[in-house]
Amino acid sequence: MLKDIIKKEIQETITSAKFVFTFLLCAILILLSVYTGIVSYHSDQKEFSAAVALNKKNLESQPSYMYLASLGTKINKPPQVLGAISSGVDEAVGRVATVNISLDPNLVDSKYESNPVFSVFGALDLTFIVKIVLSLFAILFTYDAIVGEKEKGTLKLTLSNKVPRDRLILGKVIGGFISLLIPLIIPLILSLLILLVYPNISLAGQDWIRLLLMFLMFFLYLSVFFTLGLLVSARTNKSSTSFLVLLFIWVTFVTIIPKLSVVTAARLHPIPSVHEITAKKDAFLQQIQVEYQKIAINYTKENPMKKGENVKEYQDKFKKWAEDIQQEATAKIDANNAALELDYGAKKRSQVSLAINLSRVSPASALTFSTMSLARTGLDEHDRFLASIRGYKPIFTKWANAKMMRTLDFSGAGQTAKVVLDDMPQHKFEPETLSKSLARTIPDFGLMLFLIIVFFAGAYVSFLKYDVR
Amino acid sequence: MLETINLTKKYEDGLLAVDRLNFKVEPGEIFCMFGANGSGKTTTINLLLNFIPPTEGTALIEGIDVTKEPLRSKDYVSFVSENVMLYGNFTAFQNLDYFTKLAGKRGLTKADYAKGLKSVGLQEDAFNVRTKNYSKGMRQKLGLAIAVIKDAPNILLDEPTSGLDPKSGQEFLKLLIQMRDQGKSIFISTHDIFRAKLIADRVGFMKKGRLVIMKTRRELEGEDLTELYIQYMEERPESEPEHPK
Ligand SMILES: Nc1ncnc2c1ncn2[C@@H]1O[C@H](COP(=O)(O)OP(=O)(O)OP(=O)(O)O)[C@@H](O)[C@H]1O
Ligand SMILES: [Mg+2]
């Protein structure tokens, strides 16, 4: 009997115009989003390699270490292949940072900056499609699952037979879920195939695991709306009411809770403005510059060249002193910047994590954050990348200062020492490991499972007591 | 056999929809229940099918108390509802197949279904049409066919003739007589006095939840049923039982 109910449920759904429409739209959207994601990853990858090469060429062509030190090197953020599925914050945050001896590095030049219209509509990645479109479909498939049968009179007719109610709801759940999965799984498999055959895109073993976890998350997210639809349809007496209630909950989950939590977090945990921090950094920089200029002037006063002293020796001594003093000054600046950033970063992080945790009660936010973490396109990965650049800055500065001071030329001909990059320290970044990403997403998986269980149990119990007339 | 003993239903809002109802429908008997709109006919059927719990009293199908053994009782009853829409995306065959399987009957062939559909007078060219394109009468015939094929010893029909054209109505009566002659207990809620008079073995009048009169075919001979109906419904306010508000 259960088999008959499941079969009927699937048959009834897939022969409907609703299903055909959904299937087509799902297929088009999923394939389109994965395809455009891959294409844009591909072009990002190209852009990235070009930028790295250009930077190297640029550095090599500098006339002296002095130029190199003040111009600095550019660190480009490598694109993430899974960003094709979940672009996360990658489109909104900066992609390139300039590291030189004076300014504190920051990632700038985001995709949104180059085309602000993007930011208005957001990315059309698979996560977005699942979050907005497919969740609506899940509702569309279930809002009348029970109340619709009541309106058709088929519920009474069904229950005038020897059909236990728990069997009936179970059959409806299984059948309904299978019919929802069909328009989802077929395009997803096709898009995996695209990923496999698309040239120049290779997913490492770990990426496949990440991808499968993301798909699992999509599946759980849609199950949440599926069971929610069942629950509401088992608690209403009119399908139009059921649909309205579901639409209201959907809007709350998808837009209101995430936006409200950001606003609330900003109220509860205010942070100083970026300008304030920058002004502080600049003021300190100026102060140090003035201070050390004085020291430099005093040096020549206090250490005049002694009679009979070798000019070369005197200059070397000065170079040695100047390098030390320069290192000291930049180290102070770096330390001050780091302290400011640490404080600012801590405040910002607490605001951000408050916003994230507040919004996480909505499955839509949980979906967004978890897929971002799994794709390594989230805020945390971005912060880690920025931190690696800030960690690299003193290393670069030290190297550049040494090079600059040791090649100071007092002959009047200006600096002519050729720039050699062989021993220039390189920026290194270790992407987050799978286990760390996974640990970050566990609460989201937990929330989804919790909601599914609660909604399903609610639908089950409600249906056992449902007034079928 | 269908039986109610002191069957009473008071809705949550205090409305007494069925009030100490007692009747029996024996095997091989057609019982027609009349009553104005809102007099409690559909409520009675819902109580017999255990769709709603009674406030008091007992409803029995084939001697089984429907509140105690609801599932078992369902094996012995077919139900034709007032206005069933069925599954619109399914054809008559598909609908019939599904509900027949739910009724626990397996191994029926398409020919069996076609026979059942023909017996209720559904035109053959509609068998493979999706039922969302059916007229009200066609749906009613399909609902009837579902009950016929279930072939239970008791049949509950809620205003079954309201959508039928004269010819179908005629065939429907024949079908009912045929089923009665097979020994089934048939309960019909109806407003169709004319047709009911042709087939009813017994009639009952319901008024505000109470069965105010019950007459056998013999007692009705020579009586004008319409006259009687109007007389009982309109002219006897004094016989109205007290209803607590
Ligand atoms: N769920 C409910 N809650 C409260 N009152 C109800 C409910 N369902 C029905 N009633 C009331 O019970 C009374 C009997 O209704 P019922 O549907 O049994 O009448 P009926 O005899 O079938 O009428 P009709 O000939 O119009 O089909 C009516 O007054 C109706 O308003
Ligand atoms: Mg009625």
Short mmCIF file of N, CA and C in Angstrom, two decimals, chain A residues 131-259:
data_model
loop_
_atom_site.label_atom_id
_atom_site.label_comp_id
_atom_site.label_asym_id
_atom_site.label_seq_id
_atom_site.Cartn_x
_atom_site.Cartn_y
_atom_site.Cartn_z
N LYS A 131 19.22 28.73 -2.90
CA LYS A 131 18.69 29.50 -1.77
C LYS A 131 17.35 30.16 -2.12
N ILE A 132 17.28 30.77 -3.27
CA ILE A 132 16.08 31.53 -3.63
C ILE A 132 15.10 30.71 -4.46
N VAL A 133 15.57 30.22 -5.59
CA VAL A 133 14.63 29.64 -6.56
C VAL A 133 14.17 28.24 -6.15
N LEU A 134 15.14 27.38 -5.84
CA LEU A 134 14.75 26.01 -5.55
C LEU A 134 13.97 25.89 -4.25
N SER A 135 14.27 26.76 -3.29
CA SER A 135 13.49 26.69 -2.05
C SER A 135 12.04 27.07 -2.34
N LEU A 136 11.84 28.00 -3.25
CA LEU A 136 10.47 28.36 -3.64
C LEU A 136 9.78 27.17 -4.31
N PHE A 137 10.55 26.45 -5.11
CA PHE A 137 9.98 25.27 -5.76
C PHE A 137 9.58 24.24 -4.71
N ALA A 138 10.44 24.08 -3.70
CA ALA A 138 10.12 23.10 -2.66
C ALA A 138 8.79 23.47 -2.01
N ILE A 139 8.57 24.75 -1.82
CA ILE A 139 7.30 25.21 -1.25
C ILE A 139 6.16 24.95 -2.23
N LEU A 140 6.43 25.24 -3.49
CA LEU A 140 5.41 25.07 -4.53
C LEU A 140 4.98 23.60 -4.62
N PHE A 141 5.90 22.71 -4.31
CA PHE A 141 5.58 21.28 -4.40
C PHE A 141 4.80 20.79 -3.19
N THR A 142 4.90 21.49 -2.08
CA THR A 142 4.32 20.92 -0.87
C THR A 142 3.20 21.73 -0.24
N TYR A 143 3.01 22.98 -0.69
CA TYR A 143 2.07 23.81 0.06
C TYR A 143 0.66 23.22 0.09
N ASP A 144 0.32 22.44 -0.97
CA ASP A 144 -1.02 21.85 -0.97
C ASP A 144 -0.98 20.33 -0.81
N ALA A 145 0.15 19.82 -0.33
CA ALA A 145 0.29 18.37 -0.23
C ALA A 145 -0.87 17.75 0.53
N ILE A 146 -1.23 18.35 1.62
CA ILE A 146 -2.30 17.77 2.44
C ILE A 146 -3.59 18.56 2.30
N VAL A 147 -3.48 19.88 2.45
CA VAL A 147 -4.70 20.69 2.39
C VAL A 147 -5.31 20.60 0.98
N GLY A 148 -4.46 20.39 -0.02
CA GLY A 148 -4.96 20.28 -1.39
C GLY A 148 -5.80 19.03 -1.58
N GLU A 149 -5.38 17.94 -0.95
CA GLU A 149 -6.14 16.69 -1.06
C GLU A 149 -7.47 16.82 -0.33
N LYS A 150 -7.44 17.62 0.71
CA LYS A 150 -8.70 17.85 1.41
C LYS A 150 -9.65 18.62 0.49
N GLU A 151 -9.13 19.64 -0.17
CA GLU A 151 -9.98 20.44 -1.05
C GLU A 151 -10.51 19.62 -2.22
N LYS A 152 -9.70 18.72 -2.71
CA LYS A 152 -10.13 17.89 -3.83
C LYS A 152 -11.12 16.82 -3.39
N GLY A 153 -11.18 16.58 -2.08
CA GLY A 153 -12.06 15.53 -1.59
C GLY A 153 -11.41 14.16 -1.62
N THR A 154 -10.20 14.10 -2.12
CA THR A 154 -9.55 12.80 -2.23
C THR A 154 -9.06 12.29 -0.88
N LEU A 155 -8.88 13.21 0.07
CA LEU A 155 -8.42 12.78 1.38
C LEU A 155 -9.50 11.94 2.07
N LYS A 156 -10.76 12.42 1.94
CA LYS A 156 -11.88 11.67 2.52
C LYS A 156 -12.02 10.32 1.83
N LEU A 157 -11.92 10.38 0.51
CA LEU A 157 -12.08 9.14 -0.25
C LEU A 157 -10.98 8.15 0.10
N THR A 158 -9.74 8.65 0.24
CA THR A 158 -8.63 7.79 0.61
C THR A 158 -8.86 7.16 1.97
N LEU A 159 -9.28 8.00 2.92
CA LEU A 159 -9.42 7.52 4.29
C LEU A 159 -10.72 6.75 4.51
N SER A 160 -11.57 6.67 3.48
CA SER A 160 -12.72 5.78 3.61
C SER A 160 -12.27 4.34 3.33
N ASN A 161 -10.97 4.21 3.04
CA ASN A 161 -10.41 2.88 2.87
C ASN A 161 -9.54 2.55 4.08
N LYS A 162 -9.06 1.32 4.09
CA LYS A 162 -8.29 0.85 5.24
C LYS A 162 -6.86 1.38 5.11
N VAL A 163 -6.71 2.70 5.18
CA VAL A 163 -5.39 3.32 5.02
C VAL A 163 -5.02 4.02 6.33
N PRO A 164 -4.01 3.51 7.05
CA PRO A 164 -3.60 4.21 8.27
C PRO A 164 -3.00 5.56 7.90
N ARG A 165 -3.30 6.55 8.73
CA ARG A 165 -2.84 7.89 8.42
C ARG A 165 -1.32 8.01 8.38
N ASP A 166 -0.65 7.31 9.28
CA ASP A 166 0.81 7.44 9.30
C ASP A 166 1.41 6.88 8.02
N ARG A 167 0.79 5.82 7.50
CA ARG A 167 1.25 5.26 6.24
C ARG A 167 1.05 6.27 5.12
N LEU A 168 -0.10 6.92 5.15
CA LEU A 168 -0.41 7.89 4.09
C LEU A 168 0.58 9.05 4.08
N ILE A 169 0.86 9.61 5.25
CA ILE A 169 1.77 10.77 5.28
C ILE A 169 3.18 10.34 4.90
N LEU A 170 3.55 9.14 5.34
CA LEU A 170 4.88 8.64 4.98
C LEU A 170 5.01 8.50 3.46
N GLY A 171 3.99 7.91 2.87
CA GLY A 171 3.99 7.75 1.42
C GLY A 171 4.05 9.07 0.71
N LYS A 172 3.31 10.04 1.23
CA LYS A 172 3.30 11.36 0.60
C LYS A 172 4.68 12.02 0.72
N VAL A 173 5.31 11.86 1.89
CA VAL A 173 6.62 12.47 2.09
C VAL A 173 7.64 11.85 1.13
N ILE A 174 7.66 10.52 1.11
CA ILE A 174 8.67 9.85 0.27
C ILE A 174 8.42 10.17 -1.20
N GLY A 175 7.17 10.01 -1.62
CA GLY A 175 6.84 10.26 -3.02
C GLY A 175 7.10 11.70 -3.41
N GLY A 176 6.69 12.61 -2.56
CA GLY A 176 6.87 14.03 -2.85
C GLY A 176 8.33 14.39 -2.92
N PHE A 177 9.11 13.78 -2.03
CA PHE A 177 10.53 14.11 -2.01
C PHE A 177 11.23 13.60 -3.25
N ILE A 178 10.86 12.40 -3.64
CA ILE A 178 11.48 11.85 -4.86
C ILE A 178 11.14 12.75 -6.05
N SER A 179 9.88 13.19 -6.11
CA SER A 179 9.53 14.02 -7.27
C SER A 179 10.21 15.38 -7.22
N LEU A 180 10.57 15.82 -6.02
CA LEU A 180 11.31 17.09 -5.95
C LEU A 180 12.78 16.88 -6.33
N LEU A 181 13.27 15.68 -6.02
CA LEU A 181 14.69 15.41 -6.28
C LEU A 181 14.99 15.27 -7.77
N ILE A 182 14.01 14.75 -8.51
CA ILE A 182 14.26 14.51 -9.93
C ILE A 182 14.70 15.79 -10.66
N PRO A 183 13.96 16.89 -10.55
CA PRO A 183 14.41 18.09 -11.27
C PRO A 183 15.69 18.68 -10.69
N LEU A 184 16.12 18.17 -9.54
CA LEU A 184 17.31 18.72 -8.92
C LEU A 184 18.54 17.90 -9.30
N ILE A 185 18.39 16.59 -9.19
CA ILE A 185 19.56 15.71 -9.34
C ILE A 185 20.04 15.64 -10.77
N ILE A 186 19.11 15.58 -11.71
CA ILE A 186 19.54 15.44 -13.11
C ILE A 186 20.41 16.62 -13.54
N PRO A 187 19.97 17.87 -13.36
CA PRO A 187 20.86 18.98 -13.74
C PRO A 187 22.15 19.03 -12.92
N LEU A 188 22.08 18.60 -11.66
CA LEU A 188 23.30 18.62 -10.84
C LEU A 188 24.34 17.65 -11.38
N ILE A 189 23.87 16.48 -11.77
CA ILE A 189 24.80 15.50 -12.35
C ILE A 189 25.38 16.05 -13.65
N LEU A 190 24.51 16.67 -14.44
CA LEU A 190 25.00 17.26 -15.68
C LEU A 190 26.06 18.32 -15.40
N SER A 191 25.84 19.13 -14.35
CA SER A 191 26.82 20.19 -14.09
C SER A 191 28.12 19.60 -13.56
N LEU A 192 28.05 18.48 -12.83
CA LEU A 192 29.29 17.81 -12.43
C LEU A 192 30.06 17.36 -13.66
N LEU A 193 29.30 16.88 -14.65
CA LEU A 193 29.95 16.46 -15.89
C LEU A 193 30.65 17.63 -16.56
N ILE A 194 29.98 18.77 -16.56
CA ILE A 194 30.61 19.96 -17.15
C ILE A 194 31.93 20.25 -16.43
N LEU A 195 31.88 20.17 -15.09
CA LEU A 195 33.09 20.43 -14.30
C LEU A 195 34.20 19.46 -14.70
N LEU A 196 33.79 18.21 -14.96
CA LEU A 196 34.79 17.19 -15.29
C LEU A 196 35.42 17.42 -16.65
N VAL A 197 34.58 17.79 -17.61
CA VAL A 197 35.12 17.85 -18.97
C VAL A 197 35.64 19.22 -19.35
N TYR A 198 35.34 20.26 -18.56
CA TYR A 198 35.77 21.59 -18.95
C TYR A 198 37.29 21.67 -18.88
N PRO A 199 37.93 22.14 -19.95
CA PRO A 199 39.40 22.15 -19.95
C PRO A 199 39.96 23.13 -18.92
N ASN A 200 41.14 22.81 -18.42
CA ASN A 200 41.89 23.69 -17.51
C ASN A 200 41.24 23.89 -16.15
N ILE A 201 40.28 23.05 -15.84
CA ILE A 201 39.74 23.13 -14.49
C ILE A 201 39.97 21.78 -13.85
N SER A 202 40.77 21.79 -12.81
CA SER A 202 40.97 20.49 -12.18
C SER A 202 40.62 20.62 -10.71
N LEU A 203 39.82 19.68 -10.27
CA LEU A 203 39.47 19.66 -8.87
C LEU A 203 40.33 18.62 -8.17
N ALA A 204 40.95 19.03 -7.08
CA ALA A 204 41.74 18.08 -6.31
C ALA A 204 40.77 17.17 -5.56
N GLY A 205 41.32 16.08 -5.02
CA GLY A 205 40.47 15.13 -4.30
C GLY A 205 39.67 15.80 -3.21
N GLN A 206 40.34 16.73 -2.50
CA GLN A 206 39.67 17.43 -1.42
C GLN A 206 38.52 18.30 -1.93
N ASP A 207 38.71 18.85 -3.12
CA ASP A 207 37.66 19.70 -3.67
C ASP A 207 36.39 18.91 -3.95
N TRP A 208 36.58 17.65 -4.37
CA TRP A 208 35.40 16.82 -4.62
C TRP A 208 34.63 16.59 -3.33
N ILE A 209 35.39 16.36 -2.26
CA ILE A 209 34.71 16.16 -0.97
C ILE A 209 33.95 17.43 -0.60
N ARG A 210 34.62 18.56 -0.77
CA ARG A 210 33.97 19.83 -0.47
C ARG A 210 32.70 20.00 -1.31
N LEU A 211 32.82 19.66 -2.58
CA LEU A 211 31.70 19.80 -3.49
C LEU A 211 30.53 18.91 -3.05
N LEU A 212 30.86 17.67 -2.70
CA LEU A 212 29.79 16.76 -2.28
C LEU A 212 29.13 17.25 -1.01
N LEU A 213 29.95 17.81 -0.10
CA LEU A 213 29.38 18.35 1.13
C LEU A 213 28.45 19.53 0.81
N MET A 214 28.85 20.34 -0.17
CA MET A 214 27.99 21.46 -0.56
C MET A 214 26.67 20.95 -1.13
N PHE A 215 26.76 19.91 -1.95
CA PHE A 215 25.53 19.33 -2.50
C PHE A 215 24.66 18.76 -1.38
N LEU A 216 25.31 18.14 -0.41
CA LEU A 216 24.56 17.61 0.73
C LEU A 216 23.83 18.75 1.44
N MET A 217 24.53 19.88 1.56
CA MET A 217 23.93 21.04 2.21
C MET A 217 22.71 21.53 1.41
N PHE A 218 22.84 21.60 0.11
CA PHE A 218 21.70 22.00 -0.73
C PHE A 218 20.51 21.08 -0.47
N PHE A 219 20.82 19.82 -0.44
CA PHE A 219 19.80 18.79 -0.25
C PHE A 219 19.09 18.98 1.10
N LEU A 220 19.88 19.22 2.14
CA LEU A 220 19.29 19.42 3.47
C LEU A 220 18.45 20.69 3.49
N TYR A 221 18.99 21.74 2.88
CA TYR A 221 18.29 23.04 2.86
C TYR A 221 16.92 22.89 2.19
N LEU A 222 16.89 22.19 1.07
CA LEU A 222 15.61 22.02 0.38
C LEU A 222 14.68 21.11 1.19
N SER A 223 15.27 20.16 1.91
CA SER A 223 14.45 19.31 2.77
C SER A 223 13.78 20.13 3.86
N VAL A 224 14.48 21.15 4.34
CA VAL A 224 13.90 22.00 5.37
C VAL A 224 12.62 22.64 4.82
N PHE A 225 12.68 23.19 3.62
CA PHE A 225 11.50 23.85 3.07
C PHE A 225 10.43 22.82 2.68
N PHE A 226 10.88 21.66 2.27
CA PHE A 226 9.94 20.60 1.93
C PHE A 226 9.12 20.19 3.15
N THR A 227 9.82 19.92 4.26
CA THR A 227 9.10 19.51 5.46
C THR A 227 8.29 20.66 6.04
N LEU A 228 8.81 21.87 5.89
CA LEU A 228 8.06 23.03 6.36
C LEU A 228 6.74 23.14 5.58
N GLY A 229 6.84 22.93 4.27
CA GLY A 229 5.63 22.98 3.43
C GLY A 229 4.61 21.95 3.86
N LEU A 230 5.10 20.75 4.16
CA LEU A 230 4.19 19.71 4.64
C LEU A 230 3.52 20.13 5.94
N LEU A 231 4.35 20.65 6.84
CA LEU A 231 3.84 21.05 8.14
C LEU A 231 2.72 22.08 7.99
N VAL A 232 3.00 23.11 7.20
CA VAL A 232 1.99 24.17 7.05
C VAL A 232 0.76 23.62 6.33
N SER A 233 0.98 22.75 5.35
CA SER A 233 -0.19 22.23 4.63
C SER A 233 -1.00 21.29 5.51
N ALA A 234 -0.40 20.79 6.58
CA ALA A 234 -1.16 19.93 7.50
C ALA A 234 -1.75 20.73 8.65
N ARG A 235 -1.53 22.05 8.62
CA ARG A 235 -2.06 22.86 9.71
C ARG A 235 -3.02 23.94 9.20
N THR A 236 -3.33 23.90 7.91
CA THR A 236 -4.23 24.91 7.36
C THR A 236 -5.42 24.21 6.71
N ASN A 237 -6.48 24.98 6.51
CA ASN A 237 -7.68 24.41 5.92
C ASN A 237 -7.93 24.90 4.51
N LYS A 238 -7.04 25.77 4.03
CA LYS A 238 -7.19 26.24 2.66
C LYS A 238 -5.81 26.33 2.04
N SER A 239 -5.68 25.89 0.80
CA SER A 239 -4.35 25.88 0.20
C SER A 239 -3.83 27.30 -0.02
N SER A 240 -4.75 28.24 -0.25
CA SER A 240 -4.28 29.62 -0.44
C SER A 240 -3.68 30.16 0.86
N THR A 241 -4.29 29.81 1.98
CA THR A 241 -3.72 30.21 3.28
C THR A 241 -2.35 29.59 3.46
N SER A 242 -2.27 28.31 3.17
CA SER A 242 -1.01 27.59 3.32
C SER A 242 0.09 28.27 2.50
N PHE A 243 -0.25 28.63 1.27
CA PHE A 243 0.76 29.24 0.41
C PHE A 243 1.22 30.59 0.96
N LEU A 244 0.26 31.37 1.42
CA LEU A 244 0.61 32.69 1.97
C LEU A 244 1.50 32.57 3.20
N VAL A 245 1.12 31.65 4.08
CA VAL A 245 1.91 31.46 5.30
C VAL A 245 3.34 31.05 4.93
N LEU A 246 3.44 30.12 3.99
CA LEU A 246 4.77 29.65 3.58
C LEU A 246 5.59 30.77 2.94
N LEU A 247 4.90 31.57 2.14
CA LEU A 247 5.60 32.67 1.48
C LEU A 247 6.14 33.65 2.52
N PHE A 248 5.34 33.88 3.52
CA PHE A 248 5.75 34.79 4.59
C PHE A 248 6.99 34.22 5.32
N ILE A 249 6.93 32.95 5.66
CA ILE A 249 8.07 32.32 6.34
C ILE A 249 9.31 32.35 5.44
N TRP A 250 9.08 32.09 4.18
CA TRP A 250 10.20 32.08 3.23
C TRP A 250 10.89 33.45 3.18
N VAL A 251 10.06 34.48 3.04
CA VAL A 251 10.63 35.84 2.99
C VAL A 251 11.40 36.14 4.27
N THR A 252 10.83 35.73 5.40
CA THR A 252 11.50 35.96 6.68
C THR A 252 12.85 35.26 6.72
N PHE A 253 12.86 34.01 6.33
CA PHE A 253 14.09 33.24 6.37
C PHE A 253 15.14 33.79 5.39
N VAL A 254 14.67 34.07 4.19
CA VAL A 254 15.63 34.35 3.13
C VAL A 254 16.14 35.79 3.17
N THR A 255 15.28 36.73 3.49
CA THR A 255 15.77 38.11 3.46
C THR A 255 15.73 38.82 4.81
N ILE A 256 14.62 38.68 5.53
CA ILE A 256 14.47 39.54 6.71
C ILE A 256 15.46 39.19 7.81
N ILE A 257 15.54 37.91 8.17
CA ILE A 257 16.44 37.54 9.27
C ILE A 257 17.90 37.89 8.96
N PRO A 258 18.42 37.53 7.77
CA PRO A 258 19.82 37.89 7.50
C PRO A 258 20.07 39.40 7.57
N LYS A 259 19.18 40.18 6.97
CA LYS A 259 19.41 41.62 6.96
C LYS A 259 19.27 42.22 8.35
#
